[in-house]
Tab-separated table of C-alpha atoms in Angstrom:
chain	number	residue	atom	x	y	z
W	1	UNK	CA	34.448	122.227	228.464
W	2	UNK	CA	38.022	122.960	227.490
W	3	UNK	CA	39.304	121.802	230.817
W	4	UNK	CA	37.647	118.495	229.530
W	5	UNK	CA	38.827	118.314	226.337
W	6	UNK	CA	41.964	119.197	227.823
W	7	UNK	CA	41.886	116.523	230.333
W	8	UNK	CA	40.897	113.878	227.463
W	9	UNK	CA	43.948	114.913	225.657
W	10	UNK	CA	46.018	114.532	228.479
W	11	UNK	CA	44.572	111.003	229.480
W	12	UNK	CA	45.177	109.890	225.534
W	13	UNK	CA	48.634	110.917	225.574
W	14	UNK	CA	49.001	109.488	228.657
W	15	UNK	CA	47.684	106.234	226.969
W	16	UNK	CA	50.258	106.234	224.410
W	17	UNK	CA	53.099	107.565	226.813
W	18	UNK	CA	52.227	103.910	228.385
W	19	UNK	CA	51.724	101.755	225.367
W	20	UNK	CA	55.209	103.376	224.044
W	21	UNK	CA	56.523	102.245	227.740
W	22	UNK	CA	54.944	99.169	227.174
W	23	UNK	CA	56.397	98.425	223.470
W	24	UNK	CA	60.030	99.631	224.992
W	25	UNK	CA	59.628	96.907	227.793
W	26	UNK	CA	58.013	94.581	225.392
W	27	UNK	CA	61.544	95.164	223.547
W	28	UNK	CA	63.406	95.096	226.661
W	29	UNK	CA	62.701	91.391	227.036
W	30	UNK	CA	63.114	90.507	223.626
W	31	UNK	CA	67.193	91.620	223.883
W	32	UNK	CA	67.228	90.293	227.418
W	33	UNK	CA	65.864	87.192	225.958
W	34	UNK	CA	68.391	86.920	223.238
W	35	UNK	CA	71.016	87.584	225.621
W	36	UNK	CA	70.186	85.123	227.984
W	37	UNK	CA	69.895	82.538	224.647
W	38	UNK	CA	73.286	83.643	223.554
W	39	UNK	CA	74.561	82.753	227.618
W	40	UNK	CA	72.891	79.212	227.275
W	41	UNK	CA	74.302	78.638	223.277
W	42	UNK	CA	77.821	79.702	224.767
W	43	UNK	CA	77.254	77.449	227.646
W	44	UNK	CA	76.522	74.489	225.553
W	45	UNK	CA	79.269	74.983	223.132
W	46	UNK	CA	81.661	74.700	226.107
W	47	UNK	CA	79.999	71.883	227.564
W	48	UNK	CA	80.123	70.406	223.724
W	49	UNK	CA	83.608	71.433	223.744
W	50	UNK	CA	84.172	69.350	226.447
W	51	UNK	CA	82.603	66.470	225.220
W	52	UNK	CA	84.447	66.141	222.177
W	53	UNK	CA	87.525	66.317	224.761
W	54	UNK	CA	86.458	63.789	226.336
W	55	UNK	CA	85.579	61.812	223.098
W	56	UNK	CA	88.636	62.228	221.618
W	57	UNK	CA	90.360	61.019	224.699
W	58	UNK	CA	88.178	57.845	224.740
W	59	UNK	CA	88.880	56.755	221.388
W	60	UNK	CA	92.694	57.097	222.078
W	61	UNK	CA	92.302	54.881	225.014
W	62	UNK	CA	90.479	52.312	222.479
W	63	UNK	CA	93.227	52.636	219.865
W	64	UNK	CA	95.793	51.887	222.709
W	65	UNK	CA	93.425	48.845	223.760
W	66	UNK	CA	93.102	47.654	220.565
W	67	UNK	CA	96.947	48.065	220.218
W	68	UNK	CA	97.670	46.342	223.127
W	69	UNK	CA	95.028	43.504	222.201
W	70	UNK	CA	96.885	43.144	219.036
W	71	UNK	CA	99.918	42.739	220.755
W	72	UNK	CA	98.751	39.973	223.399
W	73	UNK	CA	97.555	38.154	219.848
W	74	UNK	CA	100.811	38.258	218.156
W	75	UNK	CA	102.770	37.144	221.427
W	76	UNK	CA	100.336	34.472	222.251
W	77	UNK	CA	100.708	33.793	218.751
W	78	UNK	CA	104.783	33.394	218.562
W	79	UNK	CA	104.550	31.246	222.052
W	80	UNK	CA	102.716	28.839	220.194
W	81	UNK	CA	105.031	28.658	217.379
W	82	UNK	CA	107.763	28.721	220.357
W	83	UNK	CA	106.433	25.597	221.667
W	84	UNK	CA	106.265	23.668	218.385
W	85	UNK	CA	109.523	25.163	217.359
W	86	UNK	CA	110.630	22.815	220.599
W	87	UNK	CA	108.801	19.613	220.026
W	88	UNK	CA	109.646	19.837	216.616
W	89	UNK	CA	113.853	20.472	217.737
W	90	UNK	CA	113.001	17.246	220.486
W	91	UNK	CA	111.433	15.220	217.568
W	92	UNK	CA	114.810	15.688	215.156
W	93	UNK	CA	117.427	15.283	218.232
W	94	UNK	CA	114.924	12.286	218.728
W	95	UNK	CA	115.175	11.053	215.072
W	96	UNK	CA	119.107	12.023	215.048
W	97	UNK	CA	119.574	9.773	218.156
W	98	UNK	CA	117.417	7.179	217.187
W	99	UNK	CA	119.328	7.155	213.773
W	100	UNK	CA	122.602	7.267	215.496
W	101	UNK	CA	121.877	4.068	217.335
W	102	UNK	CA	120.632	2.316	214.090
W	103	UNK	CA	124.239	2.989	213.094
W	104	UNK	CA	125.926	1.932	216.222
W	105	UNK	CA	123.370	-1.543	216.133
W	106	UNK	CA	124.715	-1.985	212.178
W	107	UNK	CA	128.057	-1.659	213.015
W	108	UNK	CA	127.942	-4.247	216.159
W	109	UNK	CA	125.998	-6.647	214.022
């Protein structure tokens, strides 16, 4: 009966040997679990990284856009007032002629 006893004992210690294997892998794949979400967090704050790169790079191609839009404006802008700048100079040579040959009719009447 001692031999059974004995082999009892052994067979519940062999029990816990396992269940103490079984917590250790249990915790195991907890820390390889954390590791692996630590890999994808560092991942994504590289690919965010990148992102905001590429963000920031997009809104200074805007600003230059815009820039250059505002630009076009202001140039279209002074060629208007380049163009009435010139019919207004061909209206006053046109008033300074036409008032130079009221003078000349004057003078020959």
């Amino acid at each position: 009966m001692e031999l059974n006893e004995e082999l009892e004992d052994l067979k519940e210690e062999k029990e816990e040997i396992g269940g103490v294997r079984g917590f250790g892998d249990e915790i195991g794949g907890r820390i390889r679990g954390i590791g692996e979400r630590r890999r994808n967090w560092r991942e994504e704050d590289e690919e965010l990284k990148k992102l905001e790169e590429e963000l920031e790079k997009l809104k200074e191609e805007l600003e230059e856009e815009k820039l250059e839009m505002e630009l076009n404006k202001k140039f279209e802008e002074l060629k208007e007032e380049e163009e009435e700048l010139k019919e207004y100079k061909k209206e006053l040579k046109n008033e300074k002629l036409e008032m130079e040959l009221k003078k000349e009719l004057e003078e020959l009447n």
